[in-house]
XYZ file of C-alpha atoms in Angstrom:
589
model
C -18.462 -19.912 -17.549
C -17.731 -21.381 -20.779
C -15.576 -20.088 -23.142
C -17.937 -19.680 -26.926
C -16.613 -21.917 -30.005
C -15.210 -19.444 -32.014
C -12.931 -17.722 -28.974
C -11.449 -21.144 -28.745
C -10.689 -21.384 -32.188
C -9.106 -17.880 -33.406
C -7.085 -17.459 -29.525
C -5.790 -21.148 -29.158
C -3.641 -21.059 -32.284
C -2.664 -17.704 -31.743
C -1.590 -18.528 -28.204
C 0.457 -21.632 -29.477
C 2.333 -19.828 -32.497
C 3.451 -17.681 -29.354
C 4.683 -20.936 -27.592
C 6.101 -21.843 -30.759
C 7.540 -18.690 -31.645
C 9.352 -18.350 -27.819
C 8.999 -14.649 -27.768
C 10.099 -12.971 -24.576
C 7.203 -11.649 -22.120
C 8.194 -7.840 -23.262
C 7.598 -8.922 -26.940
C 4.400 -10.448 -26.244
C 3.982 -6.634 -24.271
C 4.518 -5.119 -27.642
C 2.467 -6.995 -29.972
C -0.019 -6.706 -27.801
C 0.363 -3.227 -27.586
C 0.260 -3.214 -31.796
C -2.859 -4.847 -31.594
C -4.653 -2.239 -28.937
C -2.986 0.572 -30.136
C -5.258 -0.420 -33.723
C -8.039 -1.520 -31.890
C -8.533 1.680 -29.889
C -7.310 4.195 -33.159
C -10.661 2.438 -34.957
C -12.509 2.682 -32.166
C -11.786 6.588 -31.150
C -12.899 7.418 -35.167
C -16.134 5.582 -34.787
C -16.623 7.108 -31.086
C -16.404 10.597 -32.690
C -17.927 9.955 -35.043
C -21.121 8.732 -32.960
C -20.501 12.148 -31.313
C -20.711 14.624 -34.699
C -24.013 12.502 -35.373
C -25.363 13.236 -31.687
C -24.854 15.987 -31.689
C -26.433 17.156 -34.955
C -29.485 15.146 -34.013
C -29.887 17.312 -30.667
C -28.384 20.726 -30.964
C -29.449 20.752 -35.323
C -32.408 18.509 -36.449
C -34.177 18.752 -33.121
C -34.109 22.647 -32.733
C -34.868 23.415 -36.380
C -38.198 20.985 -36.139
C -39.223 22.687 -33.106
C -38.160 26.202 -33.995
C -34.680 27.527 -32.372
C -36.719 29.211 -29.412
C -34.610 29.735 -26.448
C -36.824 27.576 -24.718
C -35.819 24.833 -26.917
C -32.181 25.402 -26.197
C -32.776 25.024 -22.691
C -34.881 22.029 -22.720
C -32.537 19.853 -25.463
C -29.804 18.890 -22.408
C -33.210 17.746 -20.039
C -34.358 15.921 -22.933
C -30.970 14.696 -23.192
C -30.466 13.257 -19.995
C -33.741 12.154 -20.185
C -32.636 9.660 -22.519
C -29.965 8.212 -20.196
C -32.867 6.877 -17.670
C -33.096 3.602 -19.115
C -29.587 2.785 -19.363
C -29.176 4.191 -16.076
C -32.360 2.003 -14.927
C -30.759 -1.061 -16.772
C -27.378 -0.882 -15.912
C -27.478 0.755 -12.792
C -23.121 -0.395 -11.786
C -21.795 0.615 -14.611
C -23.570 3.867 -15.554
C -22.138 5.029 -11.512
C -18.699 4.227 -12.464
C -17.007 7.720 -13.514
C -14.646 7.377 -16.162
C -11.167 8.505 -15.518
C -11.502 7.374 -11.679
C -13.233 3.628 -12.304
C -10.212 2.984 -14.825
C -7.720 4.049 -12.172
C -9.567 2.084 -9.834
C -9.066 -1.167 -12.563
C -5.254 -1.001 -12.967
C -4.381 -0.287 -9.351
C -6.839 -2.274 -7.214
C -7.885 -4.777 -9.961
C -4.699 -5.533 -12.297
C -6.494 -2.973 -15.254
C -9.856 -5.695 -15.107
C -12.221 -3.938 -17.152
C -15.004 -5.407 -19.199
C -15.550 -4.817 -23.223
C -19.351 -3.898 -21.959
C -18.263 -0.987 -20.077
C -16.839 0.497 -23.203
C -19.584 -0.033 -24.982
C -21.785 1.581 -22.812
C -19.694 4.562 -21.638
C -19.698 5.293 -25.453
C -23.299 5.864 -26.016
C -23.899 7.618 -22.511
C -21.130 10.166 -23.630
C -22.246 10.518 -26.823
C -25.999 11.112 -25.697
C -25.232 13.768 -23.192
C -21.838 15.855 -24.966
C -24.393 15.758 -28.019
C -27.248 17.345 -26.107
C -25.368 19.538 -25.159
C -24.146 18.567 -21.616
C -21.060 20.569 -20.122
C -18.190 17.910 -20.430
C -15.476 16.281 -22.513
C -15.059 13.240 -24.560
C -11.649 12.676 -23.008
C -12.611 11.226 -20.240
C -15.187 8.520 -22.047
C -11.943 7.934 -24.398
C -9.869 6.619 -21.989
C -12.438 4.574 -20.269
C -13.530 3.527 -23.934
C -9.691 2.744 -24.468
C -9.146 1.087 -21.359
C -11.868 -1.361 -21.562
C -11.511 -2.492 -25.364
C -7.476 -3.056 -23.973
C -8.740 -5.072 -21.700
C -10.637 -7.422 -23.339
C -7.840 -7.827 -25.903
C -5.918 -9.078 -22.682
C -8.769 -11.295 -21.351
C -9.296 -12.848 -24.990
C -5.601 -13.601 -25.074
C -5.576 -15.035 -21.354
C -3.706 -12.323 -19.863
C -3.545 -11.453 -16.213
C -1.894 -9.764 -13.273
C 0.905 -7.060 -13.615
C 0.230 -7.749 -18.028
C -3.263 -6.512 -17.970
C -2.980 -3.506 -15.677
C 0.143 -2.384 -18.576
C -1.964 -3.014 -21.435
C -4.888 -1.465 -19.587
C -2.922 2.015 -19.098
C -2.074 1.547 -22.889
C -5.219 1.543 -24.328
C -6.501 4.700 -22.072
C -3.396 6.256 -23.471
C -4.432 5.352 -26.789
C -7.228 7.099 -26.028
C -6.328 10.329 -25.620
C -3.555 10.328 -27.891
C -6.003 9.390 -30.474
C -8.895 12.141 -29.351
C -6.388 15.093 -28.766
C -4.636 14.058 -31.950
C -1.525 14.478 -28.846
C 0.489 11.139 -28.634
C 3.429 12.130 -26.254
C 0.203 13.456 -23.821
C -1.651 10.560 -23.877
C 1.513 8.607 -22.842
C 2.549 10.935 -19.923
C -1.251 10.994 -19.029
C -0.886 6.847 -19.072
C 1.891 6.789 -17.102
C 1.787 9.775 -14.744
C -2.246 9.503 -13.741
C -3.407 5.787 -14.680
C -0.318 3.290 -14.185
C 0.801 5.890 -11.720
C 4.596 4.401 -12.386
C 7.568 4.515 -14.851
C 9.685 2.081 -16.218
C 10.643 0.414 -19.248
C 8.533 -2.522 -19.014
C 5.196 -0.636 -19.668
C 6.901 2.670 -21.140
C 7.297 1.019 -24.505
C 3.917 -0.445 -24.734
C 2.590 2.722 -23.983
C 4.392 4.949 -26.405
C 3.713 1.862 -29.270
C -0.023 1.829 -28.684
C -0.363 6.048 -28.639
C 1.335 6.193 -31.483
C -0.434 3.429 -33.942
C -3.714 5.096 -32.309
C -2.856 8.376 -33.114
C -2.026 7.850 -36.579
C -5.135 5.053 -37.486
C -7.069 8.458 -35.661
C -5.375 10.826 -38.282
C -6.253 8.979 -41.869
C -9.906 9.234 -40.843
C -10.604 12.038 -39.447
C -7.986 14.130 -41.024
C -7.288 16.434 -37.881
C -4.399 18.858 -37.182
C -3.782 20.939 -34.027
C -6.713 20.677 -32.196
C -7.009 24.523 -31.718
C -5.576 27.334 -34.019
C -4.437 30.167 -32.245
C -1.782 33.191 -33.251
C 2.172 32.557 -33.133
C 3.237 32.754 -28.989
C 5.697 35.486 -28.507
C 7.493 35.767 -25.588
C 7.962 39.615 -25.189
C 9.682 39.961 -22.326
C 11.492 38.204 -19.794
C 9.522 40.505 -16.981
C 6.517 38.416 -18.469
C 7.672 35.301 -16.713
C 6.637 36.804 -12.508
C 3.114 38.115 -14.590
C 2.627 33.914 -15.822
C 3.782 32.452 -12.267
C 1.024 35.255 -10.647
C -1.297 33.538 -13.337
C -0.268 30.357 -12.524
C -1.240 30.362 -8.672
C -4.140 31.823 -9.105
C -5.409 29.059 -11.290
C -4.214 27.142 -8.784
C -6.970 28.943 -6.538
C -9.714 28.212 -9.545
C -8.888 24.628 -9.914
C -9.400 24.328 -6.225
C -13.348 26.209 -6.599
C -13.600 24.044 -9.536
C -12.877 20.583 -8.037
C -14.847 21.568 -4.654
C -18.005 22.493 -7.179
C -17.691 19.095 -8.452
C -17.540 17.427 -5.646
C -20.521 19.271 -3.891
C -22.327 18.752 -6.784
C -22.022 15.388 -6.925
C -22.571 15.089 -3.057
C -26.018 16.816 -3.223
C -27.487 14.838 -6.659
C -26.262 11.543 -4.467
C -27.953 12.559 -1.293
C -29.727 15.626 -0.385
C -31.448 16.430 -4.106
C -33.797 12.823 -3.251
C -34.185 12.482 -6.714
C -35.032 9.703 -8.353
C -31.310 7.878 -9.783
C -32.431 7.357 -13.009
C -33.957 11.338 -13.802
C -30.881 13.529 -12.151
C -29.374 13.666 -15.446
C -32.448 15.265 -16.988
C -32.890 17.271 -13.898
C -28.943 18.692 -14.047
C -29.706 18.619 -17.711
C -32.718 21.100 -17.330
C -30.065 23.561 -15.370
C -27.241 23.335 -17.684
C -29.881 24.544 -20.662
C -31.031 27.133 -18.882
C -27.231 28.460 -18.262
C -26.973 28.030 -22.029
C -29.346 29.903 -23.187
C -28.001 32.908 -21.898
C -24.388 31.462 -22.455
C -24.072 29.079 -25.410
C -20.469 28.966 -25.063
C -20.532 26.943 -22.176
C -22.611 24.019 -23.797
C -21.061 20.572 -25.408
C -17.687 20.141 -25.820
C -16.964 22.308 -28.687
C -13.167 24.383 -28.689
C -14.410 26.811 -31.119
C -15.037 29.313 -27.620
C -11.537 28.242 -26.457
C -10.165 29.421 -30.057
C -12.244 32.939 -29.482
C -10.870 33.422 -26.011
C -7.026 32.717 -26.715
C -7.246 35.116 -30.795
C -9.038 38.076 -27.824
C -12.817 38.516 -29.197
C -13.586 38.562 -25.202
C -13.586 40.933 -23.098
C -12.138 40.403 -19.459
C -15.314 40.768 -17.743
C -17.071 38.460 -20.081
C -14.481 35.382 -19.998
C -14.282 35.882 -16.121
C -18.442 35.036 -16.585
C -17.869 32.590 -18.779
C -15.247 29.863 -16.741
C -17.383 30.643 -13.833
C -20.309 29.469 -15.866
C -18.573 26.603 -17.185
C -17.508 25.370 -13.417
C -21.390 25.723 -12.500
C -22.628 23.389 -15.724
C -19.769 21.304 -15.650
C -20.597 20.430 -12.306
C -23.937 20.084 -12.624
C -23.850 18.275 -15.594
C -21.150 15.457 -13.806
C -22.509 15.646 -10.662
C -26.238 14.503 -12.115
C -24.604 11.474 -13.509
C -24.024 12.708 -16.732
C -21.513 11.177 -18.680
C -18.456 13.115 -19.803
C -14.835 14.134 -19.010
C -12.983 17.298 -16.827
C -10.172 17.627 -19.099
C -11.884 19.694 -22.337
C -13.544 21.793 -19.138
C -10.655 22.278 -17.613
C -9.024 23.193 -20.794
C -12.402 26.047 -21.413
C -11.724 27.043 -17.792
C -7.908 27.408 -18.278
C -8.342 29.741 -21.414
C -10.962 31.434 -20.541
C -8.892 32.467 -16.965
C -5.975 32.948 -18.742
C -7.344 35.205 -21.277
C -8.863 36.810 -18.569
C -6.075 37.846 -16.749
C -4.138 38.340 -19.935
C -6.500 40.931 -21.064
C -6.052 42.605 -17.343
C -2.029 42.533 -17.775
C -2.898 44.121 -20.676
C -4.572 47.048 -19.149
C -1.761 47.300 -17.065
C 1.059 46.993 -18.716
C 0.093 47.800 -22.249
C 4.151 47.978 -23.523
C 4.843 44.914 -22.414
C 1.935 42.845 -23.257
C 1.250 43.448 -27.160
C -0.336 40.450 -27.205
C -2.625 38.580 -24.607
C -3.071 35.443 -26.351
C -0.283 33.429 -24.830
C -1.648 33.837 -21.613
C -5.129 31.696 -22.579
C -3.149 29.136 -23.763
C -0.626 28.641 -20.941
C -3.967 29.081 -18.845
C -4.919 26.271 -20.320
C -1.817 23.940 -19.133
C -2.033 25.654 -15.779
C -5.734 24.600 -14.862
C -5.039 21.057 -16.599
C -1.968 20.098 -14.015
C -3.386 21.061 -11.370
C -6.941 19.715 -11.710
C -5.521 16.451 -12.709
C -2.400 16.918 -10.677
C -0.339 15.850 -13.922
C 1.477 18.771 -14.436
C 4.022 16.848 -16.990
C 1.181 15.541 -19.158
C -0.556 19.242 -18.722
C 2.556 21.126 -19.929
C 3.593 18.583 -23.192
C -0.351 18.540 -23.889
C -0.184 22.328 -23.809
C 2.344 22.963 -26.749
C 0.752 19.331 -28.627
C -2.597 20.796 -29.344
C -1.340 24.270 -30.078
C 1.579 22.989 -32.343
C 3.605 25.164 -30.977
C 6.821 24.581 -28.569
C 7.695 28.243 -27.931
C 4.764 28.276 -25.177
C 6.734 25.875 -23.001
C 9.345 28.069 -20.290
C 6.349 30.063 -19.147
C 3.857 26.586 -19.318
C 6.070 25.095 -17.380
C 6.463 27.878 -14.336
C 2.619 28.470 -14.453
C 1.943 24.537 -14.552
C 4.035 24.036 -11.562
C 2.406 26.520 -9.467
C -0.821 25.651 -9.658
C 0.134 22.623 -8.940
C 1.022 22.858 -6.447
C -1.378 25.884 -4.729
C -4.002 22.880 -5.314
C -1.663 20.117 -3.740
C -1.486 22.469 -0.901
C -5.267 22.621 0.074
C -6.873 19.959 -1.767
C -4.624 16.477 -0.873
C -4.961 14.946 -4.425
C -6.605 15.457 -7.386
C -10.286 15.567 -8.395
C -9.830 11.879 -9.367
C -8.160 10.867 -6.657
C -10.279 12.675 -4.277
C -13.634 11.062 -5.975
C -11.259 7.520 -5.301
C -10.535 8.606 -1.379
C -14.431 9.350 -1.094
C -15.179 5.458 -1.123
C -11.540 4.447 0.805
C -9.526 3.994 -1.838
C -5.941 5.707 -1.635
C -4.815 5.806 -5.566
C -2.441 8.847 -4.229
C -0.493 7.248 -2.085
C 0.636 4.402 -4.498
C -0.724 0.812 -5.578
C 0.449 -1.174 -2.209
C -1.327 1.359 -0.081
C -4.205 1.339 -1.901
C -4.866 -2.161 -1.380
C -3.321 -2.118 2.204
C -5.999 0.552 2.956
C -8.850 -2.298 2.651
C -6.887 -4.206 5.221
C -7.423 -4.046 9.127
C -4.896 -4.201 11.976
C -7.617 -7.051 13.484
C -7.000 -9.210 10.821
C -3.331 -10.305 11.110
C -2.383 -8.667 14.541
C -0.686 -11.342 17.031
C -2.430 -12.131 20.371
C 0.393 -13.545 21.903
C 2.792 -10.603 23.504
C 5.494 -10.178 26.276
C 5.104 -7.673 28.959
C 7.170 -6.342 32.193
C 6.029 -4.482 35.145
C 7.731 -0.895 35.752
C 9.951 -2.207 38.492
C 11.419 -4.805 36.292
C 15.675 -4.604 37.080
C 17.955 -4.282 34.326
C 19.342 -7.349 33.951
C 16.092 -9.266 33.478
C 15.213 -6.602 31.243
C 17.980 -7.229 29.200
C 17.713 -10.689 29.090
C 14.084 -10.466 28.007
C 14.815 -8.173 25.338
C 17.724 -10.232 23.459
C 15.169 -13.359 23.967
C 12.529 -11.359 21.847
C 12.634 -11.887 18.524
C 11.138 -8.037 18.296
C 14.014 -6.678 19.904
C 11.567 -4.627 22.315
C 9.271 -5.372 25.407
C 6.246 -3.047 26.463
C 6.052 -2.452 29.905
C 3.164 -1.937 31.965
C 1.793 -0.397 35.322
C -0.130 -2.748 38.204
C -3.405 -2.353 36.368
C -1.494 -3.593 32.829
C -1.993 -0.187 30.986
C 0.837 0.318 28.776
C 3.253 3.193 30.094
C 6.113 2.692 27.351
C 8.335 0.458 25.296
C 12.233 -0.711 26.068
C 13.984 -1.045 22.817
C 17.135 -2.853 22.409
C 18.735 0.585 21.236
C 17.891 2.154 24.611
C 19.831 -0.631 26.024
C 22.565 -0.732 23.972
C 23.153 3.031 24.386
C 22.600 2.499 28.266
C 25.619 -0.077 28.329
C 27.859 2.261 26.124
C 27.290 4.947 28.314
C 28.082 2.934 31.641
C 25.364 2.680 34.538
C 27.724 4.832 36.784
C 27.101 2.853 39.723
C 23.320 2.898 39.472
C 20.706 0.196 39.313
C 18.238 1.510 36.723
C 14.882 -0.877 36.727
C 12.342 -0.687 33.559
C 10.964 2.581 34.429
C 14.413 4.530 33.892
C 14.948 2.768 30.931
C 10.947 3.183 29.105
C 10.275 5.526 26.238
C 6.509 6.897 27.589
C 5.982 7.612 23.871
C 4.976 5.110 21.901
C 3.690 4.467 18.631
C 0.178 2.129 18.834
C -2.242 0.993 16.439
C -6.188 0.858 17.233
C -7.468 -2.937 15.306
C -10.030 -1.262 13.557
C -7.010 0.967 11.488
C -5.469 0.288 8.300
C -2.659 -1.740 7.664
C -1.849 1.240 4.625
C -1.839 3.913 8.280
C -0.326 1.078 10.154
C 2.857 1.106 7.582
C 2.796 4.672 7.127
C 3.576 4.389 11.352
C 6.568 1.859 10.977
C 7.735 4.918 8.973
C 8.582 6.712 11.970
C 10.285 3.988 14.006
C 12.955 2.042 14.252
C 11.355 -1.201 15.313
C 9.328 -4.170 13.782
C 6.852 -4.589 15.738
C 3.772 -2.095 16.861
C 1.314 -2.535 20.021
C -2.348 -3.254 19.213
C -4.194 -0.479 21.996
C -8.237 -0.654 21.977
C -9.278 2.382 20.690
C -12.347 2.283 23.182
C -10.062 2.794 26.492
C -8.220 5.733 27.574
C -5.731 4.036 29.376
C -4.273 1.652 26.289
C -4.472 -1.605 27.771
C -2.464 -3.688 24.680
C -4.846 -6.529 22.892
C -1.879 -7.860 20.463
C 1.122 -6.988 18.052
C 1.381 -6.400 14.527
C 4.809 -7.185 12.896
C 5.844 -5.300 9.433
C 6.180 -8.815 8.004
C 3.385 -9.920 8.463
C 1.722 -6.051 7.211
C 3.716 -7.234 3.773
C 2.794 -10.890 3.808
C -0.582 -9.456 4.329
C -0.291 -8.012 1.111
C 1.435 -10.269 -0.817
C -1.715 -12.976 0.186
C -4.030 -9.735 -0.969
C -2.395 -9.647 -4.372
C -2.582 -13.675 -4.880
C -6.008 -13.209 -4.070
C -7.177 -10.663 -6.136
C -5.129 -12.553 -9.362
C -7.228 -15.354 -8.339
C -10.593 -14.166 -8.468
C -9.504 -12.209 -11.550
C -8.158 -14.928 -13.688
């Protein structure tokens, strides 16, 4: 499509003062990142500040002109989500596409391809259901928000390929660093959970952007720590064991938490058979009635995180209330509202944490004075191991409390829960949503993109084979002939039995033949590695893993007794990919 007049006009010159200029591609990184890093500052103030007017439309005007009645209170989120149908009805696509997980999607599968429309639009569906009242964050919209206005900086400019998916992680860095009012987070959240790498190259962009967002954030909205809680004391070394026992069991609650979420989303998808366009005002109509017995648990307010860590809980009712927040937070996310799991998981965290701080407590009343410090490492705890970004978790944990002390026992509890939800769960909630349509983001970029590739599609038809009663010296003449340094030998009915490497050979000669005439049966290994054509080429690596050979038999995964269709070679699994890659730059621009 063509390209309107006054793009032309503004990115042309710019582009050629660039030429003229010879800057190096890292200094064309950072000016970029300048440039998104101001973009996405201005764009977080006006986000919240769409937010603040949302929600005093829905959860002030609305409730005064109708009364305050409890009914009200329930119905505000339905009405709420109601008003989501005909953006859902319009832009059916994009209003799917979760946040955090579509923007990981972008910079691994899609070199960080993300359209300035998608911003837009995440913005108002956030701001329509947090401001009703729905059970999420704005962190999540943020960094989709962030990543798509980075974006289409790039695409104005003509960027592409390994450029955009950098810039892309910057501005959902930006982001966050810009929401939480947390810089160093939102670059450790950039780099540990979006760009899913580390190294110079993008680590300077990345701190550059966060930081320029961060402070355009700060002169307009005039923030400081995002929650005020009392001075953390560390009383007692004996505390630490008390934390770690915290720590793994909100391990154990992040795992309930990101099962919830995915059941929930699961049943409004399938089972529910309700129409697309009305779950949100259905899981709307839930989450009100939840909060009119528990207001707490509605929007994304951290005045009830503040109440929890400063103690004006008791246990039994902040156990109540981060169960309640699991069931609307779920509900509210898995109807298709739109919002983020980090502010929840933050509610969750202190609310647990409190919890069992207020228990300690009970227990141990001369060494706990205090219970406060155990909501806020709580906090960090149920962060890392929801997100599985237990770096980003811990520095976010002492960034938005303003305090550093909080970090030896953050980092134990952070850890553990970690990895307790490693353990059972495979990945993280994003991840796992990823993994739910076959896409791998866990197991790195290449095998992400390997995993849409089949064995069928590059394996070799042409192979060499030798009967079982194949002698030694034709065997060994064969096998320094093949360039794969390996034959597969076969019974009278050509079912594959095992595979003579050149290893088995060599360590046959070194060892002498003692007088015997060993044929291709002595010298077979029966167990052998085989790929089905309908697998992976990310499993089919994962199997060269294992062995020491380049070259895997193609078995049909339909016959019990292996009869071999064709070879794959690791080459070609990695010229596979590189072809992939040119591909996808291609279509992309």
């Amino acid at each position: 499509m063509k390209e309107p007049h006054p793009v032309r006009y503004v990115r042309n010159p710019l582009l050629a003062l660039f030429r003229r200029l010879r800057i190096s591609d890292h200094t064309f990184l950072i000016i970029l990142a300048i440039i998104i890093g101001g973009v996405v500052g201005g764009g977080t103030v006006f986000f919240v500040k769409l937010l603040e007017g949302s929600d005093r439309l829905f959860r002030h005007f609305l409730p005064g002109l109708l009364g305050g009645h409890l009914w009200v209170v329930a119905l505000v989120p339905a009405f709420g989500g109601l008003c989501l149908a005909p953006f859902i009805w319009r832009f059916p696509k994009e209003a799917a596409r979760d946040g955090v997980p579509a923007t990981m999607e972008a910079v691994a599968l899609h070199n960080g391809l993300i359209r300035w429309r998608d911003g837009f639009l995440t913005m108002i569906l956030s701001a329509i259901t947090l401001g009703s009242g729905g059970s999420a964050g704005s962190e999540g919209p943020i960094i989709r928000i962030g990543s798509a206005f980075a974006s289409g900086v790039g695409q104005f400019l003509g960027v592409s390929g390994e450029r955009r998916r950098v810039i892309a992680a910057c501005g959902a860095g930006a982001g966050l660093a810009a929401i939480f009012n947390a810089p160093i987070a939102g670059v450790m959240f950039a780099i540990e959970a979006v760009l899913g790498e580390f190294n110079v190259r993008s680590f300077s962009p990345v701190i550059i952007s966060a930081v320029l967002a961060t402070a355009v954030a700060r002169a307009f909205l005039s923030r400081g720590a995002l929650l005020h809680v009392p001075p953390y004391q560390l009383f007692s070394h004996w505390e630490i064991p008390l934390y770690a026992i915290m720590g793994i069991a909100a391990g154990f609650v992040s795992i309930a938490f990101t099962r919830m979420m995915l059941v929930s989303e699961r049943f409004f998808q399938g089972p529910a058979k309700i129409p697309v366009a009305l779950t949100p005002a259905v899981g709307g109509l839930l989450v009100g009635i939840i909060g009119g017995f528990l207001p707490q648990i509605l929007g994304y307010s951290y005045v009830p995180l503040t109440k929890a860590i400063n103690g004006q809980f008791a246990a039994g009712f902040l156990f109540l209330l981060a169960a309640a927040k699991m069931v609307a937070t779920s509900l509210t996310l898995g109807s298709r509202g739109s919002g983020g799991i980090l502010c929840p998981s933050l509610f969750l965290g202190a609310t647990f944490g409190s919890g069992c701080g207020t228990l300690f407590h009970g227990l141990f009343p001369h060494l706990l004075p205090q219970v406060g410090g155990y909501g806020i490492v709580g906090m960090g705890a149920m962060l890392g191991a929801v997100l599985q970004a237990p770096m980003a978790a811990m520095v976010m944990g002492f960034e938005i409390t303003d305090d550093y002390r909080v970090i030896l026992p953050m980092m134990a509890a952070c850890i553990l829960a970690t990895l307790i939800h490693k353990k059972f769960m495979k990945g993280s909630l994003y991840s796992l949503k990823l993994a739910h349509k076959g896409i791998h983001i866990d197991a790195g970029r290449e095998m992400g993109i390997l995993s849409d590739l089949r064995v069928r599609e590059i394996m070799e038809p042409v192979f060499e084979t030798i009967p079982v009663a194949t002698a030694y010296e034709v065997v060994l003449e064969k096998c320094l002939g093949n360039r794969a340094n390996c034959l597969y030998v076969v019974d009278e009915k050509e079912n594959l039995v095992g595979v003579v490497s050149f290893s088995n050979l060599k360590q046959l000669a070194l060892e002498g033949k003692n007088g015997k005439h060993p044929d291709a049966k002595d010298l077979l290994n029966p167990d052998v590695v085989c790929v089905t054509p309908d697998e992976s080429l990310a499993s089919c690596l994962h199997k060269f893993s294992f062995i020491d050979m380049e070259q895997l038999p193609v078995v049909d995964q339909n016959n019990a007794f292996r009869k071999i269709s064709g070879v794959i070679t690791k080459s070609h699994v990695f010229e596979a990919y590189r072809q992939e890659m040119v591909k996808r730059s291609m279509r992309q621009g």
